[in-house]
Coordinates of C-alpha atoms and ligand atoms in Angstrom, one line a residue:
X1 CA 85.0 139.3 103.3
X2 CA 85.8 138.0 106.7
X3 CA 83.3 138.0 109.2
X4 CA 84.0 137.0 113.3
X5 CA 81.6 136.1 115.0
X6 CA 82.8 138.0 118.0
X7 CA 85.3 140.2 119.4
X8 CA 87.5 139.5 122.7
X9 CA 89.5 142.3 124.0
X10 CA 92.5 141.8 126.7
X11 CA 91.7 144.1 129.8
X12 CA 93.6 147.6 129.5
X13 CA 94.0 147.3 125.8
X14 CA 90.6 148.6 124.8
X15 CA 91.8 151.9 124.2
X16 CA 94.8 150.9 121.8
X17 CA 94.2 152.5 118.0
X18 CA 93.9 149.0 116.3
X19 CA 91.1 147.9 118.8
X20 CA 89.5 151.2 118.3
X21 CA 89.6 151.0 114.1
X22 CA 88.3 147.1 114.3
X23 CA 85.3 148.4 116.4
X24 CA 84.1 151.3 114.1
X25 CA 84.2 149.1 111.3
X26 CA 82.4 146.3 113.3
X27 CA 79.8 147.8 115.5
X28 CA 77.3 145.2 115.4
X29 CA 79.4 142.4 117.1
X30 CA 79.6 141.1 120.8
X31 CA 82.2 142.4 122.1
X32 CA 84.1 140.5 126.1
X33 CA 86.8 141.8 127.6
X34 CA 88.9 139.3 128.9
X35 CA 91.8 138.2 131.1
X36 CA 95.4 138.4 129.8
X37 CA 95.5 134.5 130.4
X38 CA 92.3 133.6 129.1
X39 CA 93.8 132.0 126.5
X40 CA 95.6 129.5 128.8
X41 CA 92.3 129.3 129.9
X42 CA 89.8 128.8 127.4
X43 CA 89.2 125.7 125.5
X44 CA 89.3 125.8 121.9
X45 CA 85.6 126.2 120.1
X46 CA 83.8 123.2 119.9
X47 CA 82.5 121.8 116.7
X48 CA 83.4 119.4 114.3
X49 CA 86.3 122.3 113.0
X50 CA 87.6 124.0 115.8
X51 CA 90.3 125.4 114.2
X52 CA 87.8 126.6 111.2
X53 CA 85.8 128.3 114.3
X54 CA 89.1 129.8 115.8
X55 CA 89.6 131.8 113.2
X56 CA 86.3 133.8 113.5
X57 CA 87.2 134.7 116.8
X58 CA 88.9 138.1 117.0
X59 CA 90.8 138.5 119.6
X60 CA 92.7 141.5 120.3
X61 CA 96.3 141.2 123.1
X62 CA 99.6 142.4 123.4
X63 CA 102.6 141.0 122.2
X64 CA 104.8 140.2 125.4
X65 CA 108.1 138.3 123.5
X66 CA 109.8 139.8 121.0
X67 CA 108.5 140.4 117.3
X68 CA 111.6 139.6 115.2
X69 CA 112.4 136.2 114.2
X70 CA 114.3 134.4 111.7
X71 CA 112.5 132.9 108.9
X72 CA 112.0 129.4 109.9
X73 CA 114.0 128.3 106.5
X74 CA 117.1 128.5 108.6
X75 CA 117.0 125.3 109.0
X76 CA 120.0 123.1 108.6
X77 CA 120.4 121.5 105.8
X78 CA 118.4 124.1 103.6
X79 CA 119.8 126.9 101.8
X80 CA 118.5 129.9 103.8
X81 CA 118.2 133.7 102.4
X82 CA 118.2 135.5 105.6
X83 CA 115.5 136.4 106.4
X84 CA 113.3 137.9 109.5
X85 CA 110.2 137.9 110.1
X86 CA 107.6 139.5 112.1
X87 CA 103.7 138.9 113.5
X88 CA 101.3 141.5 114.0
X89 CA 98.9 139.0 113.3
X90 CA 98.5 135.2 114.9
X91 CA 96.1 133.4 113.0
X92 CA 94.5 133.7 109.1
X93 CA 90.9 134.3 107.7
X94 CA 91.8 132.5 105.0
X95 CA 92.2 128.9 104.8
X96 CA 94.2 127.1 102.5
X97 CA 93.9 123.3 102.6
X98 CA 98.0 123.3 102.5
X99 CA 98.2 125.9 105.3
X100 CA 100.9 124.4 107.8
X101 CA 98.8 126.9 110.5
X102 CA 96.4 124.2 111.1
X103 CA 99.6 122.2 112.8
X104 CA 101.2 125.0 114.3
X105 CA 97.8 127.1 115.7
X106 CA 96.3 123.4 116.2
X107 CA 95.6 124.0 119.5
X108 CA 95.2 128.2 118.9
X109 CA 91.7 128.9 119.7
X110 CA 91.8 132.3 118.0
X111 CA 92.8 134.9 116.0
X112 CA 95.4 137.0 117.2
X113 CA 95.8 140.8 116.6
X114 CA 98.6 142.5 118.8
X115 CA 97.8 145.2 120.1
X116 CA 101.2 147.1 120.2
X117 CA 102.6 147.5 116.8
X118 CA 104.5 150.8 118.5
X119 CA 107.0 148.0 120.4
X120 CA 107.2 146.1 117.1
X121 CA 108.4 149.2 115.4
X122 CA 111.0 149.8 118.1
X123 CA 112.1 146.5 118.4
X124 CA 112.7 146.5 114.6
X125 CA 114.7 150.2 114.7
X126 CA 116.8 148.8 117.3
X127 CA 118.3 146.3 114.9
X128 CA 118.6 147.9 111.4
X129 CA 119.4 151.7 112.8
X130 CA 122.3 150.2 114.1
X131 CA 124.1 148.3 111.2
X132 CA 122.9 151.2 108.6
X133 CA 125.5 149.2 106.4
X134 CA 123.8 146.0 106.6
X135 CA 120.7 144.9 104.2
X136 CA 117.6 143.2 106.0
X137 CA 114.3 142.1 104.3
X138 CA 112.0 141.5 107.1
X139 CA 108.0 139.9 106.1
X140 CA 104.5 140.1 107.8
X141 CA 104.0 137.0 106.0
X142 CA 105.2 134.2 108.2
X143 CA 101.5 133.4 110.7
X144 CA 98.9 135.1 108.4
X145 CA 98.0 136.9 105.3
X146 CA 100.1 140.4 105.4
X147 CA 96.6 142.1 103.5
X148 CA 94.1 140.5 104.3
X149 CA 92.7 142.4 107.4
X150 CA 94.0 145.5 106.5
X151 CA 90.6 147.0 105.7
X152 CA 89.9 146.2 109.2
X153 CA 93.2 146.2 111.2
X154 CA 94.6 149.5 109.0
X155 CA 98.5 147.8 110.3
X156 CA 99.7 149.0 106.7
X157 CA 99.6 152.7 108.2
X158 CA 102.1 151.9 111.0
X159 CA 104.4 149.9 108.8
X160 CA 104.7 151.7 105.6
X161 CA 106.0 154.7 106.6
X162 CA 108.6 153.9 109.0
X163 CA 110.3 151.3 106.2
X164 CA 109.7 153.9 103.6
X165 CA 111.9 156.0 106.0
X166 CA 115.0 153.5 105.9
X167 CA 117.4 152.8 103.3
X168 CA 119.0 149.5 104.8
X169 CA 115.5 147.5 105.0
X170 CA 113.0 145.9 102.6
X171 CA 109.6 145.3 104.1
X172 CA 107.8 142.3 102.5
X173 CA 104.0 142.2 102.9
X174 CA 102.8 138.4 101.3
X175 CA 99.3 138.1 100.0
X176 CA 96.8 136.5 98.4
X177 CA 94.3 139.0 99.0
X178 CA 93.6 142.1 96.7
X179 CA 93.3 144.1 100.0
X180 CA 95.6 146.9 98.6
X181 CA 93.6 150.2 99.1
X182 CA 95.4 151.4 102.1
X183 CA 98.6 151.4 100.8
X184 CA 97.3 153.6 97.7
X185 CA 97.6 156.3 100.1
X186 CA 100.5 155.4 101.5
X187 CA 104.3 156.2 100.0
X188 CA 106.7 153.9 99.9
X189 CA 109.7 155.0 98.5
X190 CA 110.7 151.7 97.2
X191 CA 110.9 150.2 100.3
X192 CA 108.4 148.0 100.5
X193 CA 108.0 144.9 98.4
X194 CA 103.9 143.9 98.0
X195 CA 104.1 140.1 96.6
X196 CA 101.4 137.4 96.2
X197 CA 101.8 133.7 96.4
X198 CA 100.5 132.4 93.5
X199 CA 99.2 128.9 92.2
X200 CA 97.4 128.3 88.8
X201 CA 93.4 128.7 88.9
X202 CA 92.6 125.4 88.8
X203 CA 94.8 125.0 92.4
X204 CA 93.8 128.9 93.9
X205 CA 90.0 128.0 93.1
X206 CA 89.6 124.9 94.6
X207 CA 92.5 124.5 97.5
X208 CA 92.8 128.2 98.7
X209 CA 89.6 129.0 100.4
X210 CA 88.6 132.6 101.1
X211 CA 91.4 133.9 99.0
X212 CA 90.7 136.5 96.0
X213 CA 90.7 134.9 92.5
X214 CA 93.9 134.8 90.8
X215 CA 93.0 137.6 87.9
X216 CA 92.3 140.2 91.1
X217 CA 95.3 139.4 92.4
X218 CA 97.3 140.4 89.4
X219 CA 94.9 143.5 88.9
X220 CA 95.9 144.6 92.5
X221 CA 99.6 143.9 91.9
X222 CA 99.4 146.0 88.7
X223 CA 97.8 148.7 90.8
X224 CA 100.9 148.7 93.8
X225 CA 103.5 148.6 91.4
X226 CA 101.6 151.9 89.2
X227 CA 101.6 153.7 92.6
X228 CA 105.2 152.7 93.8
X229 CA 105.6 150.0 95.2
X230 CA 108.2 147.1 93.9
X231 CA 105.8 143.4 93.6
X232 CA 107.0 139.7 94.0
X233 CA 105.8 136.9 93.5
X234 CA 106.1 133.1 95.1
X235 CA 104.9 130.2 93.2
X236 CA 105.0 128.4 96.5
X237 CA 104.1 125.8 97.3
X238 CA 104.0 123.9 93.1
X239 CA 101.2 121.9 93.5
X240 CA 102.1 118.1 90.6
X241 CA 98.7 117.8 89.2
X242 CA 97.8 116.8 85.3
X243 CA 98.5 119.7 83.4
X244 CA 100.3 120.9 85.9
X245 CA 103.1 122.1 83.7
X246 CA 100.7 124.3 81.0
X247 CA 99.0 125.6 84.0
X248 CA 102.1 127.2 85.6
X249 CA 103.6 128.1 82.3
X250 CA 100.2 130.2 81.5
X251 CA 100.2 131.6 85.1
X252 CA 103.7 133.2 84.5
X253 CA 102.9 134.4 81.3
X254 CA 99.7 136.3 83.3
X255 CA 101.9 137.9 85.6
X256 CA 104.1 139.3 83.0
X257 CA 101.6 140.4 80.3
X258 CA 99.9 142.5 83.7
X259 CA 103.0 143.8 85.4
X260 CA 106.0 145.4 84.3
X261 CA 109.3 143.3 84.9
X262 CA 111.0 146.0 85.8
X263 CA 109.0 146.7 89.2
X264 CA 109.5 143.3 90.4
X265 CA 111.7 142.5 93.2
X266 CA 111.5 138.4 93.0
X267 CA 110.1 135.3 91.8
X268 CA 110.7 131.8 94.2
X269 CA 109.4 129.2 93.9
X270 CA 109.3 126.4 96.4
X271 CA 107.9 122.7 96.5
X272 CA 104.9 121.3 98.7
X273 CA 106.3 120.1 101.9
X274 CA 104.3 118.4 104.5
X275 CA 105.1 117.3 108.0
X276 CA 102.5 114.1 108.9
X277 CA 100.8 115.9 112.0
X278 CA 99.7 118.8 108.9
X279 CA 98.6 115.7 106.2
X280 CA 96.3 114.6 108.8
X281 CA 94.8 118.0 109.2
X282 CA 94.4 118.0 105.9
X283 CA 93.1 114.8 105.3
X284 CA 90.5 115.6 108.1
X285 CA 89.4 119.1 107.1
X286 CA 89.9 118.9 103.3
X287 CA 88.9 115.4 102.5
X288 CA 88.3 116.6 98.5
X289 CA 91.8 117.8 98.3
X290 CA 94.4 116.9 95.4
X291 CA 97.2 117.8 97.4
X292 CA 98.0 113.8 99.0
X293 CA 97.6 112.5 95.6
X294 CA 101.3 113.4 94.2
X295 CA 104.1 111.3 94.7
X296 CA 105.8 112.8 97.9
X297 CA 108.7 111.3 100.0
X298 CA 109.4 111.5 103.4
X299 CA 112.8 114.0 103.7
X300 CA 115.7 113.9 106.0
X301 CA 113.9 116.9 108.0
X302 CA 110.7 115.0 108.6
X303 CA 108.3 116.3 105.8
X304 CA 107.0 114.9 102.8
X305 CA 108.1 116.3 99.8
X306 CA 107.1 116.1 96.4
X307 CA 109.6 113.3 95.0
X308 CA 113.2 115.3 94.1
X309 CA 113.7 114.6 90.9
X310 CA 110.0 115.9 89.9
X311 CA 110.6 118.7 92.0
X312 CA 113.7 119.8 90.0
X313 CA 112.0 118.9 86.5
X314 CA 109.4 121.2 87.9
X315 CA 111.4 123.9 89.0
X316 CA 113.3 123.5 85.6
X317 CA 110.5 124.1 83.7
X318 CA 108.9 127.2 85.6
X319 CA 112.7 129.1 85.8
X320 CA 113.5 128.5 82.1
X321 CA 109.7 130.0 81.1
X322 CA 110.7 132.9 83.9
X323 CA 113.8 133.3 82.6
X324 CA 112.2 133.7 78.6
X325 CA 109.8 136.0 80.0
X326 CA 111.8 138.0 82.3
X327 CA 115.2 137.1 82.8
X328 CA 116.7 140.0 84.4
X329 CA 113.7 139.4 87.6
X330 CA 116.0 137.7 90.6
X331 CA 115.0 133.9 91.1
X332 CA 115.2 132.0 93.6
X333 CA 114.2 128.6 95.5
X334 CA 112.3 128.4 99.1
X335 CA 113.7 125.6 102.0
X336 CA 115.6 123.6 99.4
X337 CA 118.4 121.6 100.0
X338 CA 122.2 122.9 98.1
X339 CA 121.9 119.4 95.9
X340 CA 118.6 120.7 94.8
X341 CA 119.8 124.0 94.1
X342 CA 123.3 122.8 92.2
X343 CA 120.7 120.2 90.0
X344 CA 118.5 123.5 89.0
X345 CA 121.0 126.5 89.4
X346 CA 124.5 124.8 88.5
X347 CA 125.6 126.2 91.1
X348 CA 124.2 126.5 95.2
X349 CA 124.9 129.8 96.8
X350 CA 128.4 129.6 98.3
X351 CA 126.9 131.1 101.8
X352 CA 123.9 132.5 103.0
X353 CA 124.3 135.2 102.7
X354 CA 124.5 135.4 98.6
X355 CA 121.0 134.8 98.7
X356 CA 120.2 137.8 100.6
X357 CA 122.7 139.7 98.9
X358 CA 121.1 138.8 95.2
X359 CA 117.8 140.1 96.6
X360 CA 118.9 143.6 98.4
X361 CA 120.7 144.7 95.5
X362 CA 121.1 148.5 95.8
X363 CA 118.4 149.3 93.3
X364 CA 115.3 147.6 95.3
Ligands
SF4_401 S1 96.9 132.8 102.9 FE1 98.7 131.9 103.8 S2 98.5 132.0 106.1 FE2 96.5 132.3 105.1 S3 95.5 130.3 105.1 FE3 96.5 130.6 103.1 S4 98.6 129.7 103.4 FE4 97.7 130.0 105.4

């Protein structure tokens, strides 16, 4: 259970609903309201793990850029599937030791809730009312867990219903919480995807800290999918440890002996990847970790990557068990290069935009 150690609130935004839920359901904390720039202002915590000590500081603001973005997997050079992505949330109480937030919040002395999911939702109608022909999957996922807080933060409320509402758009909330008891209530119409990102036991036990035990995971995605909702799941990032290969194969045999294939949206899977500023972070905050003991490369867009041809034996391996235990479930690969995907595939996509298609198929 995530516990801050205090509670910052931008001036004029004490009165907005999420403030307002995340202070009946933590009364006992200190509470300061601050400047809109005190994050400009304020040095991050001190400590031996500031960014460990960041994330225990709540701090509620408004979004003043936009919310919609484009996946960062549109990248060149990788095969891209189109799609957006939006932040309600800036920051993660977990804290997975491959987490590429401790590079790009480095410097982020907080957590970040914005305050005004009402402009997200705008923003959001503005672009898929008005190509009603046109398929979008948008995610929470991209800068924190899309469950994780929702006990506190109740954001599931605002979201659910207005995708649930529209025909055109897939809403894709990424987990590896079992935080699902909000959207029991909720009704989705089929709209909304609920996946979790799944690594073996061995890996989720040790490497993703603060994250629920892969066996509630699966019991929470059994529980969506009975009430409505279509699951995914993203073996992402594969992790090359010994035994990796029975590890993975028994994880997908999990998921399908608990859900039914027929409720899931998609399976990707997608390799570790690495820039250096992020395996010095590690290195630093995770000095146990297996993660820097594969055989990774440096790549063309500056990460390291697990070494190609392992990566293809490995992505081999886990589509052929998919494809034995649940071959009709839509597969595909996250920021991977066409010659990885015409190695595992036959075939890469001859656009983008046959990813996207492939996964919007008119019964999701
Ligand atoms: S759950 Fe996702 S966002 Fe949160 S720490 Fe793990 S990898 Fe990062």
């Amino acid at each position: 259970m995530y516990q801050p150690t205090e509670i910052l609130i931008e001036r004029g935004e004490e009165e907005a609903p999420v403030v307002q839920r995340a202070l009946a359901r933590l009364p006992e904390l200190p509470v300061h309201i601050v400047e809109k720039d005190w994050e400009q202002r304020k040095a991050r915590p001190a400590g031996n793990d500031p960014f460990g000590a960041g994330k225990r500081r709540l701090f509620f603001t408004r979004q003043r850029a936009g919310f919609l973005e484009h996946c960062p997997a549109g990248t060149p050079g990788l095969v891209c599937c189109n799609y957006l992505v939006v932040s309600l949330i800036s920051n993660c109480p977990m804290d997975c030791s491959y987490c590429f937030l401790q590079e790009y919040l480095a410097n982020n002395p907080t957590l970040k809730v914005f305050t005004n999911s009402d402009d997200l939702l705008d923003e959001v109608a503005q672009v898929v009312d008005r190509q009603p022909w046109r398929p979008f999957r948008i995610g929470t996922g991209e800068l924190s867990d899309s469950l994780a807080l929702d006990a506190l933060l109740g954001f599931s409320a605002d979201l659910v219903p207005f995708f649930a509402a529209r025909k055109n758009v897939l809403l894709e909330l990424k987990t590896k919480s079992d935080c699902i008891d909000n959207l029991l209530r909720l009704e989705s119409h089929g709209r909304v995807v609920v996946s979790w990102s799944l690594t073996p036991p061995a890996i989720a036990d040790t490497e993703e800290h603060g994250t629920a035990p892969f066996a509630n995971r699966l019991r929470a995605a059994r529980r969506v999918q009975q009430a409505g909702y279509k699951t995914g799941f993203h073996f992402d990032p594969l992790i090359e440890y010994p035994g990796w290969e029975t590890d993975y194969q028994q994880a997908l045999e999990q998921v399908f002996a608990t859900v039914d294939p027929r409720g899931v949206a998609w399976v990707s899977f997608g390799s570790l990847r690495l820039t250096p500023p992020l395996r010095k972070a590690i290195r630093q905050r995770f000095p146990q970790t297996r993660l820097l003991s594969g055989e990774q490369v440096l790549c063309d867009d500056g990460k390291w990557r697990t070494f190609q041809a392992l990566r293809v034996t490995m992505y081999r391996a886990l589509i052929t068990q998919l494809n034995r235990l649940a071959p009709t479930v839509p597969v595909y690969m996250c920021m991977e290069t066409a010659p990885v995907w015409r190695k595992v595939f036959g075939r890469a996509p001859g656009c983008d935009k046959d990813v996207a298609r492939s996964l919007t198929a008119p019964n999701l």
